[in-house]
């Protein structure tokens, strides 16, 4: 895959009630946002080197939006987003727990190199279709996460309005829209595969370094 350039990488935390519950978190009243450096984005293919010796690494399978043009108030998702894909918001969970305890930013836990594998993108098929299509993650052949965008606490339109009006959205920005329940540990040698509507979009093998 040729090198792709993305700009701002926004991520939504706790956007599925079942996931908030499994992590022991309250359901947020407005979108919980954080960012990853664009350098975190790597193709969902081949072998991925991840930090070893930094505690547990968790997978979070997420629907990802690619923004095509600048946000303006009243813009509809269909007009702003030209393509979508699936991604992994890889998280150093033990590091994140420690950062939370200390009240520090999440960057070391969420923004390390390779922390945002992304499949090939495909044309946005309309909100209705995106909302009602299952996406899933298989680990070593077993489905460990599955979700529907219709179960998001903050739907796509709310997310783009919230992010666009406060922080801005422009061509090349990505939005990782949050993970459904089923997050779990990633180990060296694991094979991770992301599926959209039963079709394999991207796969990688983890190597710890
Ligand atoms: Zn996430």
XYZ file of C-alpha atoms and ligand atoms in Angstrom, residues 12 60 62 89 110, ligand 1:
6
model
C -14.413 9.113 20.365
C -10.767 -1.532 20.011
C -14.020 1.019 15.279
C -7.777 2.082 18.342
C -3.360 5.954 22.787
Zn -11.504 3.715 21.074
